Coordinates of C-alpha atoms in Angstrom, one line a residue:
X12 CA -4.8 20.5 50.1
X13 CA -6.4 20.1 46.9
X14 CA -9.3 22.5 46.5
X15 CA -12.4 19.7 46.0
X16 CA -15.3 18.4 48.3
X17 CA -12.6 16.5 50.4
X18 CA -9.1 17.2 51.3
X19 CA -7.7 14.3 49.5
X20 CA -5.4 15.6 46.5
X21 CA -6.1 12.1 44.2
X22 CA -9.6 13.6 43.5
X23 CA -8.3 16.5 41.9
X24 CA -9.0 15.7 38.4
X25 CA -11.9 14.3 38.6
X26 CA -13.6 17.0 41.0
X27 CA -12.0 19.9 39.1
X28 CA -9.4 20.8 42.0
X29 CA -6.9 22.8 39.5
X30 CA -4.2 24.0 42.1
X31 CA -2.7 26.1 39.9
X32 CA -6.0 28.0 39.9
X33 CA -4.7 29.7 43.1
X34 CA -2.5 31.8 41.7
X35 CA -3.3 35.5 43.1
X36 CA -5.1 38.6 41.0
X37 CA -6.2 41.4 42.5
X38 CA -7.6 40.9 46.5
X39 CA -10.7 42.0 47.3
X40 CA -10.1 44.3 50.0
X41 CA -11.1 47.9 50.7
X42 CA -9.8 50.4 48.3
X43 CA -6.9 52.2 50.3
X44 CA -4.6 55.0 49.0
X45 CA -1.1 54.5 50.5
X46 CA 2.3 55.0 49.5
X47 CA 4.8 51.7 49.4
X48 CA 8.2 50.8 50.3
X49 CA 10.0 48.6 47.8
X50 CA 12.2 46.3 49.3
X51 CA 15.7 45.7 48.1
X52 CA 16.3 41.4 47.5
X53 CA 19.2 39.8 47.4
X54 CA 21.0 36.5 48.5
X55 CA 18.1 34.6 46.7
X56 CA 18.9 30.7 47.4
X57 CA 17.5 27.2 46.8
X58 CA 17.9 23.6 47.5
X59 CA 19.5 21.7 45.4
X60 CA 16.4 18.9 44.8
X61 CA 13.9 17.8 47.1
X62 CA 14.3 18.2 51.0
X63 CA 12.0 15.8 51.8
X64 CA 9.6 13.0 51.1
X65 CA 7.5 10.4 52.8
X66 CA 8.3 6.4 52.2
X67 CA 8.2 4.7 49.3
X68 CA 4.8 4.5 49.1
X69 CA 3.5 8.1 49.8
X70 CA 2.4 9.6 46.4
X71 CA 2.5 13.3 47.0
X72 CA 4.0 15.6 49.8
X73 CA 2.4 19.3 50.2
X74 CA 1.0 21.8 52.7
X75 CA 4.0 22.1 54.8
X76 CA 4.4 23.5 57.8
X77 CA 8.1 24.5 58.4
X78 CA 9.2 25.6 62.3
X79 CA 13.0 26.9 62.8
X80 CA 13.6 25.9 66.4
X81 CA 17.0 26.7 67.9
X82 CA 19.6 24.5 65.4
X83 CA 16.8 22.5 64.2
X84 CA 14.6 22.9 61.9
X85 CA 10.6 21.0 62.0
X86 CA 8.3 20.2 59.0
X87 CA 4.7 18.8 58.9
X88 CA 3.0 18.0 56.1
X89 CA 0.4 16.3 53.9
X90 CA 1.2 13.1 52.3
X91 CA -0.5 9.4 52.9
X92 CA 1.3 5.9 53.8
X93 CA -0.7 3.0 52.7
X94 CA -0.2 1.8 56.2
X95 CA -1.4 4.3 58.1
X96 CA -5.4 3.7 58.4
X97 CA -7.4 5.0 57.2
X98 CA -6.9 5.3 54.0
X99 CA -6.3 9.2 53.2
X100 CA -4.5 12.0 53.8
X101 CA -2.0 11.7 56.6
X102 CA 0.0 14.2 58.2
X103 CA 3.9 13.3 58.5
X104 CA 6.7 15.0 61.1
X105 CA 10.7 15.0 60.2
X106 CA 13.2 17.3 61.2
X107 CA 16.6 18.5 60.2
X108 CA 19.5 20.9 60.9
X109 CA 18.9 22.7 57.9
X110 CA 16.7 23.9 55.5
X111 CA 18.2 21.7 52.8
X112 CA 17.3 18.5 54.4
X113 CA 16.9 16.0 54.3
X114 CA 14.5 15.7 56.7
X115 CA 13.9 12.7 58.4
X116 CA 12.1 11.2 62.2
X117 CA 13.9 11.6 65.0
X118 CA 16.2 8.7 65.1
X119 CA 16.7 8.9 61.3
X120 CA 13.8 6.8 59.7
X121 CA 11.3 8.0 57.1
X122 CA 9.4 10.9 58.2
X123 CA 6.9 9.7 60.2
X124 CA 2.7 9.5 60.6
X125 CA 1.3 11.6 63.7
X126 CA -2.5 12.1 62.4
X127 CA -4.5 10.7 60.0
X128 CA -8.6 10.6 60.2
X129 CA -10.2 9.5 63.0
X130 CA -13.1 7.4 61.8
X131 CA -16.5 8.8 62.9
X132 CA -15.4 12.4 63.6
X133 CA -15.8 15.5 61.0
X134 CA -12.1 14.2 59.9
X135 CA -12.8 10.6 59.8
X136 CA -10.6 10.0 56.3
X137 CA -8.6 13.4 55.7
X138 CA -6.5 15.0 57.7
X139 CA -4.1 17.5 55.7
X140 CA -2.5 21.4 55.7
X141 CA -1.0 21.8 59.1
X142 CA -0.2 24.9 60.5
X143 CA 1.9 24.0 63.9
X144 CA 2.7 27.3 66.8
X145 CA 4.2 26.8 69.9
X146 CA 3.0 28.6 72.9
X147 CA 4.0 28.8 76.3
X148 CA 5.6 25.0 75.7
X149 CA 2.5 23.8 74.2
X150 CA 2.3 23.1 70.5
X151 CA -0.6 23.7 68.7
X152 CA -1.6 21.8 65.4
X153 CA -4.4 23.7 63.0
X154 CA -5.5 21.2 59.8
X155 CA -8.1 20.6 58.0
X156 CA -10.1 17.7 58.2
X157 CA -13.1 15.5 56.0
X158 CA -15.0 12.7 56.8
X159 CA -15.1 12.0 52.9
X160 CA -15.9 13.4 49.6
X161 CA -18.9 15.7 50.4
X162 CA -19.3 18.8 49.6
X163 CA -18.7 21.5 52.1
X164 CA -17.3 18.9 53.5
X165 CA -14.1 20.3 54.8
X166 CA -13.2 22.2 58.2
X167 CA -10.5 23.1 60.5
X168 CA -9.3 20.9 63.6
X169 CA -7.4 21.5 66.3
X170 CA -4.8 19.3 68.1
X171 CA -2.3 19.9 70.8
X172 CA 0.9 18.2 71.7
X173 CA 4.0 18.7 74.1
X174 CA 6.3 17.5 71.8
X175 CA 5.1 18.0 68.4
X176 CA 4.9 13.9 68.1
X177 CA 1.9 13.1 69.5
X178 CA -1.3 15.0 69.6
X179 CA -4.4 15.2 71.2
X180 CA -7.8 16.3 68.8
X181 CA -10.0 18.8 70.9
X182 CA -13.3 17.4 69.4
X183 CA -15.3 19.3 67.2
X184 CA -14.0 21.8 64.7
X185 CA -12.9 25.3 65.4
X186 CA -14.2 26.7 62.0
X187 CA -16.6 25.5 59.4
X188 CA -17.9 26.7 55.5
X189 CA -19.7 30.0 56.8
X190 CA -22.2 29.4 53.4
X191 CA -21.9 33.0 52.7
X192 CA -23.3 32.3 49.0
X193 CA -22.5 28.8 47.3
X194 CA -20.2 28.7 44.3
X195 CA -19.0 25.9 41.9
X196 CA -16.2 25.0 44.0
X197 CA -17.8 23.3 47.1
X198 CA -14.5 22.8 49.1
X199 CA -15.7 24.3 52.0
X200 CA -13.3 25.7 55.1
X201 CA -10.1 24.2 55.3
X202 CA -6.1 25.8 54.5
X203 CA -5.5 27.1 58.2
X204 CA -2.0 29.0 59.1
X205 CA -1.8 30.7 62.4
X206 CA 0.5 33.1 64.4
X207 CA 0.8 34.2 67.6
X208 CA 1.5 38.2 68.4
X209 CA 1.1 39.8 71.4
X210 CA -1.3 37.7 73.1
X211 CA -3.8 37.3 70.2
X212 CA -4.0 33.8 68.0
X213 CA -4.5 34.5 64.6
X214 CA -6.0 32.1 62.0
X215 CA -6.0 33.0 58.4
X216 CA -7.8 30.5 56.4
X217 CA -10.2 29.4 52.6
X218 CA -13.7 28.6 52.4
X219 CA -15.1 29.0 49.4
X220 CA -18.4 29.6 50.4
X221 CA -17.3 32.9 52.0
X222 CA -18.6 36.0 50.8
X223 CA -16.0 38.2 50.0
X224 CA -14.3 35.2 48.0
X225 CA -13.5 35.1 44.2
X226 CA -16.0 33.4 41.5
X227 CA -13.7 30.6 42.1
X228 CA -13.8 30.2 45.6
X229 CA -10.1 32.0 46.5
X230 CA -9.8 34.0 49.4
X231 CA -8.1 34.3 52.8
X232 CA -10.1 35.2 55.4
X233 CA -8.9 36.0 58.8
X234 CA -10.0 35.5 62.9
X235 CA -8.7 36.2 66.1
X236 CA -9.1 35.1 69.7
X237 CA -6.7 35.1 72.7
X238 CA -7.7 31.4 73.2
X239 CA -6.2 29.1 70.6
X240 CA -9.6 27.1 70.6
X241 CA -11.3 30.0 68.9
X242 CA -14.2 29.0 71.5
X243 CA -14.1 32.1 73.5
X244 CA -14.1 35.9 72.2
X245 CA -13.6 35.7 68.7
X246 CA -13.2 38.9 66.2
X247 CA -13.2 38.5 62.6
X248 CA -11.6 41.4 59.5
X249 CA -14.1 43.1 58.0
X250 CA -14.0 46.0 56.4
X251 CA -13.8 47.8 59.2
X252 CA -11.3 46.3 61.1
X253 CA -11.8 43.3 63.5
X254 CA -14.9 43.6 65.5
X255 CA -16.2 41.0 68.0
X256 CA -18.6 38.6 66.7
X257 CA -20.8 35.2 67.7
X258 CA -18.2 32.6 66.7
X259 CA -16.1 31.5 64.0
X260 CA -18.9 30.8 61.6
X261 CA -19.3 35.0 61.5
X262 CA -19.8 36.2 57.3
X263 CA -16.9 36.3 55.6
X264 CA -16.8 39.9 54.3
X265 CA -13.3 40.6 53.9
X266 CA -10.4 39.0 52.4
X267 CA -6.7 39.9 52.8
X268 CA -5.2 37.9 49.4
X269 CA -6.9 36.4 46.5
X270 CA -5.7 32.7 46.8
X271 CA -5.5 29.4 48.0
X272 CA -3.4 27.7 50.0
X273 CA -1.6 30.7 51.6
X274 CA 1.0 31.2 55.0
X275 CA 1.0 33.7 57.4
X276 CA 3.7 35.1 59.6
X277 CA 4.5 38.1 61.8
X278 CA 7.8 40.5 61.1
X279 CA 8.5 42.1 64.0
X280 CA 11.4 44.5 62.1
X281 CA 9.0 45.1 60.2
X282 CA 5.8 45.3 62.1
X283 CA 3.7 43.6 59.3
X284 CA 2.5 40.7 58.6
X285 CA 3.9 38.5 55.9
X286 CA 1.4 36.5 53.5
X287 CA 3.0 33.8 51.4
X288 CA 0.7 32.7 48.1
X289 CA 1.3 31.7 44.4
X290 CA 0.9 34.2 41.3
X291 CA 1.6 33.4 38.0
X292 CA 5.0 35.1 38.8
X293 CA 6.2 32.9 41.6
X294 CA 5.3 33.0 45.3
X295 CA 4.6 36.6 46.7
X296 CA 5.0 37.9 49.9
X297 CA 2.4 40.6 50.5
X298 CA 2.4 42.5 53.7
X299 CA -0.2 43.9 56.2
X300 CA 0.4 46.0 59.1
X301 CA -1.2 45.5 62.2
X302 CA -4.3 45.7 61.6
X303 CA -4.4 45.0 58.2
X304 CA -6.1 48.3 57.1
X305 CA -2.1 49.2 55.2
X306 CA -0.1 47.5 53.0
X307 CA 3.5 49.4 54.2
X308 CA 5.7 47.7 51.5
X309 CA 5.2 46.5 48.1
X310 CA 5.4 42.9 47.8
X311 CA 8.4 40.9 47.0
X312 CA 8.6 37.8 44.4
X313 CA 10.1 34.7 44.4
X314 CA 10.1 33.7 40.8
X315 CA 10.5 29.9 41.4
X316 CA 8.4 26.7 40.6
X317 CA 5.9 25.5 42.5
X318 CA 2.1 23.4 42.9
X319 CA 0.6 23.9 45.6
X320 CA 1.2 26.3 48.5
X321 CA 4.3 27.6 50.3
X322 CA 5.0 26.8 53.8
X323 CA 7.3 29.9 55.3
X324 CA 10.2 29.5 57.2
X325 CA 8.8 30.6 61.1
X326 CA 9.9 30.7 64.3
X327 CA 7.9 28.8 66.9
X328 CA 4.9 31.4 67.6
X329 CA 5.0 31.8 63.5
X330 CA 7.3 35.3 63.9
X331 CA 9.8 35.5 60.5
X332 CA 13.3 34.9 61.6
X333 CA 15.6 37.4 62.9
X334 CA 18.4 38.3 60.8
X335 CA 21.9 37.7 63.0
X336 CA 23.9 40.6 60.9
X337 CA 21.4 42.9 61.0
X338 CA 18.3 42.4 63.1
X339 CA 17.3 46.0 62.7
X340 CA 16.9 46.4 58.5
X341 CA 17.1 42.8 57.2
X342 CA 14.6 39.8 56.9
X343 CA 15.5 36.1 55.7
X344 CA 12.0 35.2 53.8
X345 CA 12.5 30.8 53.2
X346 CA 9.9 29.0 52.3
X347 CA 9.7 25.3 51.4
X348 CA 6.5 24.1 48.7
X349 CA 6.0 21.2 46.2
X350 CA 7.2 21.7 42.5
X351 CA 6.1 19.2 40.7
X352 CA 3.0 16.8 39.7
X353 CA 3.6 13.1 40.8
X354 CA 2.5 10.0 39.7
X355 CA -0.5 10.2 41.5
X356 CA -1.5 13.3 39.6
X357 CA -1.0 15.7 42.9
X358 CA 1.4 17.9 44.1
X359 CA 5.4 16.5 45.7
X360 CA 8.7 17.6 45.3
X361 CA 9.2 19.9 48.3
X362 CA 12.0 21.8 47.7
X363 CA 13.6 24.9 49.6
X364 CA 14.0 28.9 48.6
X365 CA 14.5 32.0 49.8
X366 CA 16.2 35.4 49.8
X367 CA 16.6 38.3 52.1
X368 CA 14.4 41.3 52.1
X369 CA 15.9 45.0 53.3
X370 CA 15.7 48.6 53.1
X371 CA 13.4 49.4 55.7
X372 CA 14.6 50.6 58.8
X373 CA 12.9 48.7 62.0
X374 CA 14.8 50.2 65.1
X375 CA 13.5 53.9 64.5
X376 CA 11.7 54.1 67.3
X377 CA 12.1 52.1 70.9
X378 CA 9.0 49.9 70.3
X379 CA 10.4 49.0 67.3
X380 CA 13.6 47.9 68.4
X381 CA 11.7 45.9 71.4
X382 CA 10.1 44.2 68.9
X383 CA 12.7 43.5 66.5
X384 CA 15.3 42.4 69.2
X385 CA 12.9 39.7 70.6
X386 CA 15.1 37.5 72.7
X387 CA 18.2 39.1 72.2
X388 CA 20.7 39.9 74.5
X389 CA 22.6 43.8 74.6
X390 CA 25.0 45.4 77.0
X391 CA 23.1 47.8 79.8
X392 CA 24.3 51.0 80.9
X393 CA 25.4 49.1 83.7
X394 CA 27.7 46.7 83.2
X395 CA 25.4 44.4 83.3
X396 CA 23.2 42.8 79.9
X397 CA 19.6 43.4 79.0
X398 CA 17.3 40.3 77.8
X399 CA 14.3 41.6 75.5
X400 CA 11.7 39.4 75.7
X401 CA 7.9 40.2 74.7
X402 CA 8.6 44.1 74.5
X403 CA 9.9 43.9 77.9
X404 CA 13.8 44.5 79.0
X405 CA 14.7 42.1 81.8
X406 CA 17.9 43.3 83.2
X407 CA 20.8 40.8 84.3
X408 CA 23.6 40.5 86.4
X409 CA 25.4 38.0 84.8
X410 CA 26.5 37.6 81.1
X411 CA 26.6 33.9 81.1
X412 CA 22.9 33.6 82.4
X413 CA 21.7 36.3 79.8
X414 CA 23.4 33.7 77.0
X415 CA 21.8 31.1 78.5
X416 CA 18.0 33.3 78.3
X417 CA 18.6 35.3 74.5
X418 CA 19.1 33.9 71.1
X419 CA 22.0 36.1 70.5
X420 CA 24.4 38.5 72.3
X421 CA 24.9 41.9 70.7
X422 CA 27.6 43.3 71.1
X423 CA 27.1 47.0 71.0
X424 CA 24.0 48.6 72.7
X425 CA 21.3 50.7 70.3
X426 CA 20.8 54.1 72.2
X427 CA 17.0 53.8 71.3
X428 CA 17.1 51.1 74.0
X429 CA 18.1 53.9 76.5
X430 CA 13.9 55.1 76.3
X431 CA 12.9 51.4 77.5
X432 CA 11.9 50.7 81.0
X433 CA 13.6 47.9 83.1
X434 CA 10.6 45.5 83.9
X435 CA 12.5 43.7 86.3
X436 CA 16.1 42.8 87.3
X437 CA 17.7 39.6 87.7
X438 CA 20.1 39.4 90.3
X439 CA 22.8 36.7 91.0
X440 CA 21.4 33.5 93.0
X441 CA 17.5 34.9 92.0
X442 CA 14.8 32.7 93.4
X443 CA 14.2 29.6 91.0
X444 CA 10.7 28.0 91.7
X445 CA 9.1 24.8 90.1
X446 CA 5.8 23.4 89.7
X447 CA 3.7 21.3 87.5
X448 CA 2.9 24.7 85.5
X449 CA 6.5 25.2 84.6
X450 CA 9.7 26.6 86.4
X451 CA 11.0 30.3 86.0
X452 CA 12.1 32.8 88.0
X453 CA 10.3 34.5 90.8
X454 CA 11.4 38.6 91.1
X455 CA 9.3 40.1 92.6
X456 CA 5.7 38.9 92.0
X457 CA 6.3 37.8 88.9
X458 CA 7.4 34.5 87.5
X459 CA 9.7 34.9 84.3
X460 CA 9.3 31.6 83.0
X461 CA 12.2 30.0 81.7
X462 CA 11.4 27.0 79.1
X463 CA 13.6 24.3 76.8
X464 CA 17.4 23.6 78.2
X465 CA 17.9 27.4 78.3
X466 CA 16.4 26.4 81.7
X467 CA 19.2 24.0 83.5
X468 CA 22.0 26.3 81.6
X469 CA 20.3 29.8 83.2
X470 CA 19.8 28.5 86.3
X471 CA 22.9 26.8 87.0
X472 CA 25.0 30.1 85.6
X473 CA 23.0 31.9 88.4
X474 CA 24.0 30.0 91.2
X475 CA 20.3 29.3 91.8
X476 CA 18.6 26.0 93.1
X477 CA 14.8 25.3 92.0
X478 CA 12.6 25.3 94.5
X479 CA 9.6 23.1 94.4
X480 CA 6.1 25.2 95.4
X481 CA 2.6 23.7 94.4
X482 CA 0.7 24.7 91.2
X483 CA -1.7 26.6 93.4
X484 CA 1.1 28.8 94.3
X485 CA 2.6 29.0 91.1
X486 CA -0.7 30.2 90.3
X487 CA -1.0 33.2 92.7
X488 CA 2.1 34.9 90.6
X489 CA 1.7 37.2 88.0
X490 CA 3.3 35.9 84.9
X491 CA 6.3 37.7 82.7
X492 CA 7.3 37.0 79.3
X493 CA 8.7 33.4 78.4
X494 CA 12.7 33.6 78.4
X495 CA 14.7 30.7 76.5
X496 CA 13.3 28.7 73.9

């Protein structure tokens, strides 16, 4: 979203919303001594023209938010149909079976309209820069919304769906300016992108009234909170780590990347964080570890056009891909952003690139193979296959179940695997149960929930029949990772 009073990009000239101003210096962070790995690229790629676009009467397409799902691939974004009311910025949905496009509905229209502003509410006129996870089956929908041009005027919503089509606003918003100091630019909060890793929602976002911003407002600023609504325990980075504090409105005394319009996303090879944002040499991907108090590798550049921020290439909780050839040492980094200035004088022409990142070795150590085989499948020292799911090795009798549960089969074992612990064992005809809270398996005490048609296919390959217990039941069970997708 252009960086003005309101999120709508058609203001941009007038309000002195220069995009191109986010292009990344030096980030104010703590001065840290470290030593950096430098990543090997190679297979660099790219679309061969646009990917997608609204109708015929949308005058810009930005801020996308790109989700690889099994064989198909999901993009929000920010663009505006003169039919959709009210006038403004309207967030549009399309899909496709590769990153090439084009991307269209679901039944092959033009992409279509699932928010715009809801008049009377903080986003009655704008509602732009999606950031969409998917957790435990339920989507989650971050964006920033305005009521109009005023300044400060922007903040983040929240929406969820159970299809990614329609969604639900919670209310109010989930972070506003924290008015730190007050600056020229008077944007406000606004430029969400979220992960989830290990439990914990993380929301990096702008406002340009925080206090560890640039002169010009730039900065990236992140929370955390184990509820998606931010409404609970929240912690914020500071410069001493994240520490608990009153709510989301906390000062802003730490930024992780001097920009605008930035993505976030979680490696697990390489147990970083990736940070996606525009220099004057491209879009960079800088990394943070953990807990953002390292930066392990040196960043890696993209030297390719672009407008207005990239969207990266995630998996459904916002992890990177895995790499099929070599899970362990490689990294596909994608990303999809607008190139050009259209007619209406704001950013369109998504287009797609990417290369592959390696040189670092992920598997050293058995938590590091856990994490980078996430919801793959490996022979056991059994005969039987191992499903790795949240850190956690789920044992199984039967190959064609464990295909059914894991992204991929490998096909030779990693000894570092030999120093995991079997969290539980799925046996042949397991007890399948069913309830308004989802369906899984019950071993033990534990329900292994089972999501997506990797359900039916799991299931039926087990010889095992769903049995139908009541959600107060279901709730009595202690809860295992998620298996399928």
């Amino acid at each position: 979203m252009a960086l003005v009073a309101a999120c709508t990009p058609s203001d941009a000239q007038t309000r002195g919303g220069d995009r191109d101003s986010g292009a990344s210096r030096t980030p104010r962070t703590p001065s840290m001594q470290q030593e950096q790995l430098a990543l090997e690229v190679d297979r660099r790629r790219q679309s061969g023209g646009v990917v997608a676009h609204g109708g015929a009467d949308a005058p810009y397409n930005y801020g996308p938010t790109v989700m690889r799902d099994g064989d198909t691939t999901r993009m929000w974004w920010c663009s505006q149909y003169g039919r959709a009311r009210p006038p403004g910025d309207d967030l549009l949905h399309a899909r496709s079976g590769g990153l090439d496009g084009p991307f269209r509905a679901p039944g092959g229209g033009i992409p279509e309209v699932v928010l715009s502003g809801a008049p009377g509410s903080f986003d009655g006129k704008h509602t732009c820069d999606p950031s969409v996870i998917r957790v435990n089956g339920m989507y989650y929908l971050y964006y920033t919304g305005a009521a109009g041009s005023h300044d400060h005027g922007n903040a983040i919503g929240l929406a969820t769906s159970t299809d990614g089509r329609s969604w639900k606003r919670t209310g109010s918003p989930i972070v506003r300016a924290a008015h730190d100091t007050n600056r020229d630019n008077t944007y406000g909060a606004g430029q969400p992108a979220v992960v989830h890793v290990d439990g914990w929602f993380y929301l990096m976002f702008t406002d340009t009234t925080g206090d560890a911003a640039g002169w010009n407002g730039a900065g990236q600023f992140v929370l955390r909170a184990k509820e998606p609504t931010f409404s609970g325990n929240v912690e914020a980075l500071g410069p001493d780590g994240f520490t608990g504090v009153d709510g989301t409105a906390a000062p802003r005394q730490r930024s992780v990347v001097d920009a605008f319009s930035a993505d976030l996303t979680w490696i697990d090879a390489m147990d970083a964080f990736g940070i996606a944002h525009q220099t004057d040499r491209g879009t960079t991907v800088t990394f943070w570890n953990r807990d953002f108090s390292a930066q392990p590798y040196a960043p890696v550049v993209l030297p390719v056009p672009w407008k207005e921020g990239p969207g990266l290439v995630r998996s459904p909780q916002g992890h990177a891909p895995v790499s099929t050839e070599n899970p362990c040492g490689r990294v596909p980094i994608d990303v999809v952003q607008a190139t050009r200035t259209g007619r209406a004088g704001a950013p369109t022409g998504l287009r797609h690139f990417g290369a592959d990142a390696h040189g670092f070795e992920g598997c050293r150590t058995v938590n590091g193979a856990l994490a980078a085989l996430d919801g793959f499948a490996v022979p056991s020292p059994e005969r039987t296959m191992d499903v790795i799911a949240d850190g956690r090795v789920l044992r199984v009798e039967r190959r064609s179940v464990a295909e059914a549960l894991s992204s991929r089969v490998l096909d030779d074992r990693l000894p570092v695997l030999d120093e995991a612990d079997v969290a539980a064992r799925l046996p042949a005809e397991a007890r399948v149960v069913e309830s308004p809270e989802g369906r899984g398996f019950l071993l033990g005490d534990t329900i292994w929930p089972v999501t997506g048609a990797s359900a039916e296919n799991a299931f039926a390959a087990n010889g095992s029949e769903p049995e139908r217990i009541s959600t107060e039941q279901w709730r009595t069970h202690a809860l295992g990772p998620t298996l399928g997708s």
